[in-house]
mmCIF file of C-alpha atoms in Angstrom:
data_model
loop_
_atom_site.group_PDB
_atom_site.id
_atom_site.type_symbol
_atom_site.label_atom_id
_atom_site.label_comp_id
_atom_site.label_asym_id
_atom_site.label_seq_id
_atom_site.Cartn_x
_atom_site.Cartn_y
_atom_site.Cartn_z
ATOM 1 C CA MET Z 1 3.331 -91.196 69.510
ATOM 2 C CA THR Z 2 7.024 -92.167 69.404
ATOM 3 C CA ASP Z 3 7.797 -95.256 71.485
ATOM 4 C CA LEU Z 4 9.894 -94.498 74.560
ATOM 5 C CA VAL Z 5 12.954 -96.532 75.498
ATOM 6 C CA VAL Z 6 14.962 -96.466 78.735
ATOM 7 C CA PRO Z 7 18.493 -97.829 78.142
ATOM 8 C CA LEU Z 8 19.557 -100.901 80.078
ATOM 9 C CA ARG Z 9 20.997 -100.191 83.509
ATOM 10 C CA LEU Z 10 24.760 -100.233 83.963
ATOM 11 C CA ARG Z 11 26.611 -102.900 85.911
ATOM 12 C CA SER Z 12 30.051 -103.007 87.470
ATOM 13 C CA GLY Z 13 32.513 -104.027 84.788
ATOM 14 C CA ASP Z 14 30.702 -102.258 81.958
ATOM 15 C CA ARG Z 15 32.760 -100.296 79.446
ATOM 16 C CA VAL Z 16 31.799 -96.658 78.814
ATOM 17 C CA ALA Z 17 33.108 -94.079 76.369
ATOM 18 C CA VAL Z 18 33.887 -90.398 76.904
ATOM 19 C CA VAL Z 19 33.320 -87.982 74.019
ATOM 20 C CA ALA Z 20 33.762 -84.210 73.664
ATOM 21 C CA PRO Z 21 31.043 -82.797 71.367
ATOM 22 C CA SER Z 22 31.636 -79.226 72.529
ATOM 23 C CA GLY Z 23 34.401 -77.211 74.117
ATOM 24 C CA GLN Z 24 38.083 -77.761 74.751
ATOM 25 C CA VAL Z 25 38.710 -80.260 77.560
ATOM 26 C CA ASP Z 26 41.208 -79.815 80.382
ATOM 27 C CA ALA Z 27 43.197 -83.046 80.695
ATOM 28 C CA GLU Z 28 43.777 -82.735 84.449
ATOM 29 C CA ARG Z 29 40.109 -82.140 85.223
ATOM 30 C CA LEU Z 30 39.121 -85.053 83.007
ATOM 31 C CA ALA Z 31 41.590 -87.372 84.736
ATOM 32 C CA ILE Z 32 40.108 -86.509 88.137
ATOM 33 C CA GLY Z 33 36.564 -87.017 86.885
ATOM 34 C CA LEU Z 34 37.401 -90.384 85.350
ATOM 35 C CA GLU Z 35 38.514 -91.662 88.748
ATOM 36 C CA HIS Z 36 34.940 -91.227 90.005
ATOM 37 C CA LEU Z 37 33.603 -93.307 87.098
ATOM 38 C CA LYS Z 38 36.222 -95.985 87.638
ATOM 39 C CA ALA Z 39 35.302 -96.113 91.344
ATOM 40 C CA TRP Z 40 31.862 -97.324 90.212
ATOM 41 C CA GLY Z 41 33.523 -100.331 88.612
ATOM 42 C CA LEU Z 42 33.329 -98.929 85.086
ATOM 43 C CA GLU Z 43 36.005 -99.348 82.454
ATOM 44 C CA VAL Z 44 36.441 -95.992 80.746
ATOM 45 C CA GLU Z 45 37.802 -95.228 77.280
ATOM 46 C CA VAL Z 46 38.443 -91.661 76.158
ATOM 47 C CA MET Z 47 37.773 -91.192 72.450
ATOM 48 C CA PRO Z 48 40.573 -89.807 70.244
ATOM 49 C CA SER Z 49 39.289 -86.269 69.644
ATOM 50 C CA VAL Z 50 38.525 -85.470 73.292
ATOM 51 C CA LEU Z 51 41.967 -83.969 73.947
ATOM 52 C CA ALA Z 52 42.949 -83.309 70.328
ATOM 53 C CA GLY Z 53 42.238 -79.585 70.222
ATOM 54 C CA HIS Z 54 41.340 -77.491 67.181
ATOM 55 C CA GLU Z 55 44.058 -75.993 65.012
ATOM 56 C CA ARG Z 56 42.580 -72.471 64.984
ATOM 57 C CA LEU Z 57 39.392 -72.342 67.075
ATOM 58 C CA THR Z 58 40.796 -73.066 70.500
ATOM 59 C CA TYR Z 59 37.378 -73.023 72.174
ATOM 60 C CA LEU Z 60 36.500 -76.319 70.415
ATOM 61 C CA ALA Z 61 37.603 -79.771 71.557
ATOM 62 C CA ALA Z 62 38.488 -80.746 67.984
ATOM 63 C CA ASP Z 63 37.343 -80.447 64.374
ATOM 64 C CA ASP Z 64 33.555 -80.729 63.904
ATOM 65 C CA LYS Z 65 33.689 -83.922 61.840
ATOM 66 C CA ALA Z 66 36.130 -85.535 64.260
ATOM 67 C CA ARG Z 67 33.888 -84.820 67.239
ATOM 68 C CA ALA Z 68 30.849 -86.156 65.387
ATOM 69 C CA GLU Z 69 32.729 -89.270 64.271
ATOM 70 C CA ASP Z 70 33.845 -89.982 67.844
ATOM 71 C CA LEU Z 71 30.231 -89.756 69.005
ATOM 72 C CA ARG Z 72 29.101 -92.133 66.253
ATOM 73 C CA THR Z 73 31.939 -94.601 66.821
ATOM 74 C CA ALA Z 74 31.396 -94.724 70.581
ATOM 75 C CA TRP Z 75 27.637 -95.037 70.271
ATOM 76 C CA LEU Z 76 27.607 -97.789 67.657
ATOM 77 C CA ASP Z 77 30.310 -99.814 69.405
ATOM 78 C CA SER Z 78 28.369 -102.556 71.186
ATOM 79 C CA SER Z 79 31.114 -102.921 73.793
ATOM 80 C CA PHE Z 80 30.198 -99.511 75.269
ATOM 81 C CA ALA Z 81 27.172 -99.447 77.570
ATOM 82 C CA ALA Z 82 27.066 -95.649 77.894
ATOM 83 C CA VAL Z 83 28.457 -92.471 76.378
ATOM 84 C CA PHE Z 84 29.547 -89.684 78.724
ATOM 85 C CA CYS Z 85 30.252 -86.172 77.505
ATOM 86 C CA ALA Z 86 33.451 -84.673 78.904
ATOM 87 C CA ARG Z 87 32.089 -81.129 79.210
ATOM 88 C CA GLY Z 88 29.823 -78.537 77.605
ATOM 89 C CA GLY Z 89 30.976 -75.110 76.482
ATOM 90 C CA TYR Z 90 30.175 -74.439 72.841
ATOM 91 C CA GLY Z 91 30.311 -76.494 69.676
ATOM 92 C CA VAL Z 92 27.531 -79.107 69.471
ATOM 93 C CA GLN Z 93 25.448 -77.121 66.999
ATOM 94 C CA ARG Z 94 28.403 -76.986 64.587
ATOM 95 C CA MET Z 95 28.500 -80.802 64.327
ATOM 96 C CA LEU Z 96 24.781 -81.657 64.242
ATOM 97 C CA GLU Z 97 24.709 -81.905 60.447
ATOM 98 C CA TYR Z 98 27.166 -84.797 60.705
ATOM 99 C CA VAL Z 99 25.054 -86.830 63.168
ATOM 100 C CA ASP Z 100 22.462 -89.416 62.072
ATOM 101 C CA PHE Z 101 20.139 -89.514 65.069
ATOM 102 C CA ASP Z 102 17.973 -92.307 63.688
ATOM 103 C CA GLU Z 103 21.099 -94.439 63.501
ATOM 104 C CA LEU Z 104 21.979 -93.673 67.119
ATOM 105 C CA VAL Z 105 18.589 -94.299 68.723
ATOM 106 C CA ALA Z 106 18.422 -97.693 67.023
ATOM 107 C CA VAL Z 107 21.145 -98.699 69.511
ATOM 108 C CA PRO Z 108 19.772 -97.550 72.910
ATOM 109 C CA LYS Z 109 22.372 -96.672 75.537
ATOM 110 C CA TRP Z 110 22.742 -94.099 78.271
ATOM 111 C CA PHE Z 111 23.935 -90.667 77.160
ATOM 112 C CA ILE Z 112 25.034 -88.183 79.815
ATOM 113 C CA GLY Z 113 25.641 -84.432 79.659
ATOM 114 C CA PHE Z 114 24.071 -80.989 80.074
ATOM 115 C CA SER Z 115 24.429 -77.330 79.070
ATOM 116 C CA ASP Z 116 25.589 -77.244 75.412
ATOM 117 C CA ILE Z 117 24.755 -80.965 75.255
ATOM 118 C CA THR Z 118 21.074 -79.932 75.238
ATOM 119 C CA ALA Z 119 21.461 -79.692 71.454
ATOM 120 C CA LEU Z 120 21.997 -83.473 71.397
ATOM 121 C CA HIS Z 121 19.394 -84.359 74.023
ATOM 122 C CA GLU Z 122 16.660 -82.579 72.069
ATOM 123 C CA PRO Z 123 16.718 -84.740 68.895
ATOM 124 C CA LEU Z 124 17.455 -87.920 70.871
ATOM 125 C CA ASN Z 125 14.483 -87.372 73.193
ATOM 126 C CA ALA Z 126 12.283 -86.500 70.206
ATOM 127 C CA ARG Z 127 13.018 -89.987 68.848
ATOM 128 C CA GLY Z 128 11.956 -91.638 72.113
ATOM 129 C CA LEU Z 129 15.298 -92.246 73.813
ATOM 130 C CA VAL Z 130 15.581 -91.397 77.518
ATOM 131 C CA THR Z 131 18.855 -89.591 78.247
ATOM 132 C CA ILE Z 132 20.465 -88.083 81.344
ATOM 133 C CA HIS Z 133 20.836 -84.377 82.032
ATOM 134 C CA GLY Z 134 23.580 -84.467 84.632
ATOM 135 C CA PRO Z 135 27.243 -84.087 85.623
ATOM 136 C CA MET Z 136 29.829 -84.759 82.912
ATOM 137 C CA ALA Z 137 33.130 -86.593 83.046
ATOM 138 C CA ALA Z 138 35.286 -83.476 83.540
ATOM 139 C CA ALA Z 139 32.791 -81.677 85.820
ATOM 140 C CA VAL Z 140 35.055 -82.083 88.850
ATOM 141 C CA GLU Z 141 33.194 -79.698 91.174
ATOM 142 C CA GLN Z 142 29.911 -81.514 90.542
ATOM 143 C CA LEU Z 143 31.295 -85.041 90.776
ATOM 144 C CA ASP Z 144 32.976 -84.106 94.069
ATOM 145 C CA VAL Z 145 29.547 -83.453 95.635
ATOM 146 C CA VAL Z 146 28.447 -86.760 97.123
ATOM 147 C CA VAL Z 147 24.693 -86.172 96.769
ATOM 148 C CA GLY Z 148 24.942 -85.271 93.084
ATOM 149 C CA ARG Z 149 27.456 -88.006 92.302
ATOM 150 C CA ASP Z 150 25.288 -90.626 94.018
ATOM 151 C CA ARG Z 151 22.205 -89.445 92.118
ATOM 152 C CA LEU Z 152 24.000 -89.907 88.798
ATOM 153 C CA ARG Z 153 25.250 -93.352 89.758
ATOM 154 C CA THR Z 154 21.821 -94.457 90.953
ATOM 155 C CA LEU Z 155 20.146 -93.207 87.790
ATOM 156 C CA LEU Z 156 22.604 -95.261 85.747
ATOM 157 C CA PHE Z 157 22.774 -98.416 87.868
ATOM 158 C CA GLU Z 158 19.393 -98.557 89.667
ATOM 159 C CA PRO Z 159 17.115 -96.072 87.863
ATOM 160 C CA GLU Z 160 13.781 -97.424 89.074
ATOM 161 C CA SER Z 161 14.865 -96.996 92.709
ATOM 162 C CA ILE Z 162 14.628 -93.212 92.230
ATOM 163 C CA THR Z 163 11.131 -92.090 93.204
ATOM 164 C CA GLU Z 164 11.682 -88.326 93.598
ATOM 165 C CA LEU Z 165 13.817 -86.199 91.289
ATOM 166 C CA LEU Z 166 13.906 -82.888 93.189
ATOM 167 C CA ALA Z 167 14.980 -84.399 96.527
ATOM 168 C CA PRO Z 168 16.746 -83.598 98.766
ATOM 169 C CA ASN Z 169 16.229 -79.852 98.243
ATOM 170 C CA GLY Z 170 12.734 -79.984 96.716
ATOM 171 C CA GLY Z 171 11.186 -77.393 94.450
ATOM 172 C CA ARG Z 172 9.678 -74.017 95.381
ATOM 173 C CA GLU Z 173 6.110 -73.411 94.227
ATOM 174 C CA VAL Z 174 5.734 -70.575 91.744
ATOM 175 C CA PHE Z 175 2.336 -71.579 90.373
ATOM 176 C CA GLY Z 176 0.620 -74.526 92.030
ATOM 177 C CA GLY Z 177 -1.022 -77.530 90.482
ATOM 178 C CA VAL Z 178 -0.225 -80.960 89.093
ATOM 179 C CA ALA Z 179 0.990 -81.873 85.606
ATOM 180 C CA GLU Z 180 2.173 -84.986 83.813
ATOM 181 C CA GLY Z 181 4.138 -85.579 80.635
ATOM 182 C CA ARG Z 182 7.596 -86.396 79.368
ATOM 183 C CA LEU Z 183 10.423 -84.445 81.010
ATOM 184 C CA LEU Z 184 12.147 -82.409 78.301
ATOM 185 C CA GLY Z 185 14.240 -79.275 77.924
ATOM 186 C CA GLY Z 186 17.634 -78.360 79.336
ATOM 187 C CA ASN Z 187 19.672 -75.236 78.702
ATOM 188 C CA LEU Z 188 17.464 -72.247 77.850
ATOM 189 C CA ALA Z 189 19.903 -70.609 75.427
ATOM 190 C CA LEU Z 190 20.354 -73.834 73.446
ATOM 191 C CA LEU Z 191 16.608 -74.441 73.279
ATOM 192 C CA ALA Z 192 16.000 -70.931 71.980
ATOM 193 C CA THR Z 193 18.823 -71.225 69.458
ATOM 194 C CA SER Z 194 17.369 -74.494 68.172
ATOM 195 C CA LEU Z 195 14.231 -72.805 66.843
ATOM 196 C CA GLY Z 196 13.988 -73.061 63.052
ATOM 197 C CA THR Z 197 16.792 -75.606 62.724
ATOM 198 C CA PRO Z 198 16.518 -79.218 61.464
ATOM 199 C CA THR Z 199 16.965 -80.665 64.963
ATOM 200 C CA TYR Z 200 14.259 -78.523 66.591
ATOM 201 C CA ALA Z 201 11.625 -80.591 68.399
ATOM 202 C CA GLN Z 202 8.341 -79.200 69.750
ATOM 203 C CA PRO Z 203 8.209 -80.150 73.453
ATOM 204 C CA ALA Z 204 5.071 -81.827 74.783
ATOM 205 C CA GLY Z 205 5.154 -82.401 78.530
ATOM 206 C CA VAL Z 206 6.995 -80.993 81.552
ATOM 207 C CA VAL Z 207 10.076 -78.939 80.709
ATOM 208 C CA VAL Z 208 13.125 -78.195 82.823
ATOM 209 C CA LEU Z 209 15.058 -74.988 82.149
ATOM 210 C CA GLU Z 210 18.500 -73.872 83.361
ATOM 211 C CA ASP Z 211 21.296 -71.573 82.257
ATOM 212 C CA VAL Z 212 24.476 -69.804 83.325
ATOM 213 C CA ASN Z 213 25.712 -66.196 83.135
ATOM 214 C CA GLU Z 214 22.456 -64.885 81.657
ATOM 215 C CA ASP Z 215 21.018 -61.826 83.398
ATOM 216 C CA GLY Z 216 17.295 -61.258 83.775
ATOM 217 C CA TYR Z 217 16.751 -59.238 80.606
ATOM 218 C CA ARG Z 218 18.454 -61.911 78.489
ATOM 219 C CA VAL Z 219 16.412 -64.685 80.094
ATOM 220 C CA ASP Z 220 13.360 -62.522 79.381
ATOM 221 C CA ARG Z 221 14.391 -62.260 75.727
ATOM 222 C CA MET Z 222 14.846 -66.023 75.349
ATOM 223 C CA LEU Z 223 11.608 -66.904 77.137
ATOM 224 C CA THR Z 224 9.784 -64.333 75.020
ATOM 225 C CA GLN Z 225 11.255 -65.850 71.863
ATOM 226 C CA LEU Z 226 10.043 -69.302 72.909
ATOM 227 C CA LEU Z 227 6.624 -67.939 73.863
ATOM 228 C CA ARG Z 228 6.166 -66.096 70.551
ATOM 229 C CA SER Z 229 7.258 -69.137 68.554
ATOM 230 C CA GLY Z 230 4.681 -71.413 70.186
ATOM 231 C CA TRP Z 231 7.365 -73.492 71.891
ATOM 232 C CA PHE Z 232 5.311 -73.633 75.110
ATOM 233 C CA ASP Z 233 2.016 -74.532 73.413
ATOM 234 C CA GLU Z 234 2.088 -78.197 74.487
ATOM 235 C CA VAL Z 235 4.000 -77.725 77.734
ATOM 236 C CA THR Z 236 2.073 -78.999 80.772
ATOM 237 C CA GLY Z 237 4.424 -77.812 83.526
ATOM 238 C CA VAL Z 238 7.784 -76.121 84.111
ATOM 239 C CA VAL Z 239 10.701 -76.937 86.421
ATOM 240 C CA VAL Z 240 13.068 -73.977 86.787
ATOM 241 C CA GLY Z 241 16.587 -75.063 87.656
ATOM 242 C CA ASP Z 242 19.637 -72.972 88.496
ATOM 243 C CA PHE Z 243 20.370 -69.746 86.637
ATOM 244 C CA SER Z 244 23.930 -69.467 87.872
ATOM 245 C CA GLY Z 245 25.739 -66.149 87.709
ATOM 246 C CA SER Z 246 22.556 -64.242 86.958
ATOM 247 C CA ASP Z 247 21.136 -61.143 88.644
ATOM 248 C CA GLU Z 248 18.303 -60.702 91.140
ATOM 249 C CA LEU Z 249 15.677 -60.263 88.418
ATOM 250 C CA ILE Z 250 15.438 -63.957 87.487
ATOM 251 C CA ASP Z 251 12.568 -64.808 89.844
ATOM 252 C CA ASP Z 252 10.517 -61.844 88.662
ATOM 253 C CA VAL Z 253 11.198 -62.617 85.007
ATOM 254 C CA VAL Z 254 10.200 -66.261 85.405
ATOM 255 C CA HIS Z 255 7.004 -65.308 87.241
ATOM 256 C CA GLU Z 256 5.975 -62.615 84.768
ATOM 257 C CA ARG Z 257 6.805 -64.531 81.589
ATOM 258 C CA LEU Z 258 5.403 -67.934 82.615
ATOM 259 C CA GLU Z 259 2.256 -66.848 84.465
ATOM 260 C CA PRO Z 260 0.149 -66.534 81.259
ATOM 261 C CA LEU Z 261 0.788 -70.217 80.484
ATOM 262 C CA GLY Z 262 -1.492 -71.244 83.332
ATOM 263 C CA VAL Z 263 0.556 -74.366 84.076
ATOM 264 C CA PRO Z 264 2.215 -75.587 87.299
ATOM 265 C CA VAL Z 265 5.692 -74.137 87.824
ATOM 266 C CA VAL Z 266 8.359 -74.867 90.449
ATOM 267 C CA ALA Z 267 11.661 -73.051 90.876
ATOM 268 C CA GLY Z 268 14.814 -73.751 92.856
ATOM 269 C CA ALA Z 269 15.511 -77.192 91.403
ATOM 270 C CA ALA Z 270 19.151 -78.237 91.827
ATOM 271 C CA VAL Z 271 19.597 -78.781 88.096
ATOM 272 C CA GLY Z 272 22.245 -76.862 86.192
ATOM 273 C CA HIS Z 273 25.684 -75.342 86.655
ATOM 274 C CA GLU Z 274 25.947 -75.227 90.464
ATOM 275 C CA ALA Z 275 28.122 -77.687 92.377
ATOM 276 C CA LEU Z 276 25.020 -79.713 93.228
ATOM 277 C CA ASN Z 277 23.619 -80.790 89.878
ATOM 278 C CA LEU Z 278 20.978 -83.487 90.344
ATOM 279 C CA ALA Z 279 20.810 -85.759 87.313
ATOM 280 C CA VAL Z 280 17.347 -86.152 85.765
ATOM 281 C CA PRO Z 281 16.080 -88.494 83.011
ATOM 282 C CA LEU Z 282 15.097 -86.415 79.991
ATOM 283 C CA GLY Z 283 12.409 -88.007 77.856
ATOM 284 C CA LEU Z 284 10.895 -90.002 80.722
ATOM 285 C CA PRO Z 285 7.243 -89.471 81.778
ATOM 286 C CA VAL Z 286 7.030 -87.603 85.085
ATOM 287 C CA ARG Z 287 4.431 -86.170 87.467
ATOM 288 C CA LEU Z 288 5.044 -82.622 88.649
ATOM 289 C CA ASP Z 289 3.252 -81.513 91.825
ATOM 290 C CA ALA Z 290 4.174 -77.846 91.969
ATOM 291 C CA THR Z 291 2.236 -77.286 95.196
ATOM 292 C CA ALA Z 292 4.222 -79.989 96.986
ATOM 293 C CA GLY Z 293 7.455 -79.185 95.138
ATOM 294 C CA THR Z 294 7.926 -82.748 93.859
ATOM 295 C CA LEU Z 295 8.794 -84.330 90.533
ATOM 296 C CA THR Z 296 8.058 -88.064 90.345
ATOM 297 C CA PRO Z 297 9.531 -90.272 87.590
ATOM 298 C CA LEU Z 298 7.004 -92.664 86.038
ATOM 299 C CA TRP Z 299 9.078 -95.710 85.141
ATOM 300 C CA ARG Z 300 6.212 -98.194 84.853
ATOM 301 C CA GLY Z 301 5.374 -99.245 81.328
ATOM 302 C CA VAL Z 302 8.434 -97.688 79.677
ATOM 303 C CA PRO Z 303 10.415 -100.444 77.905
ATOM 304 C CA ALA Z 304 14.087 -100.970 78.543
ATOM 305 C CA GLY Z 305 16.519 -101.068 75.636
ATOM 306 C CA THR Z 306 17.772 -104.283 74.153
#
């Protein structure tokens, strides 16, 4: 089994980098978000391609190689204690061929992002690194929510003080029972799109799933694709986060598609694209009690980075 590593906790005065592996970044939103990070006592540096733009494809933050090089430079720079993504959108998959993940995980540090950033979490978690699925540097609406902002800060500065990941809202039982395993997953569309690619990683443990603007029939299609591919074969439990902007069929689709797995499932987790986005440590062992609606991080025995 791959050794697991939790990056060293942050401290006031640490330097952190902001990268943009995906979509075009709004400078005003980023500036507001950076003030929250600076309020934690962090020194923040925005990497060159974050606001560069792409000459033709305006939905991208910058050229693929430039975005990948910024990620590499920030990660391998020992003066940075963490790497924050500015936003999601679309674009990570275009730059994956330019990223050496073995090189990155050899230098453990916190990596924060969600949505399209799932395509980076997946290969990092597969190599044993614990990362954070949570609010990004330009996610103003999420960083403005005190509960979500405090969760992210605590996970970065005092991770072992967090004993319950679904609090304060809790999870809603779909199928009861208890499961343990590493917490993996992220954005459903990105996980489905990863199948058959070089960075695909078979999940073994508890998975969290979220998405945005995907109606029930499309969620059905993606879950069915994952089911038929064997993606769920080693999954021990499922945490269903927010499916923002979807229709009323989501609950029925989740119930019908996941019931044959025979594993514990909770829904209603505040993880995803809503204003309250509770940060969770992907790659960390957890205990899911679907009957009680709790998700407990298991920090003991997982080594910290050096």
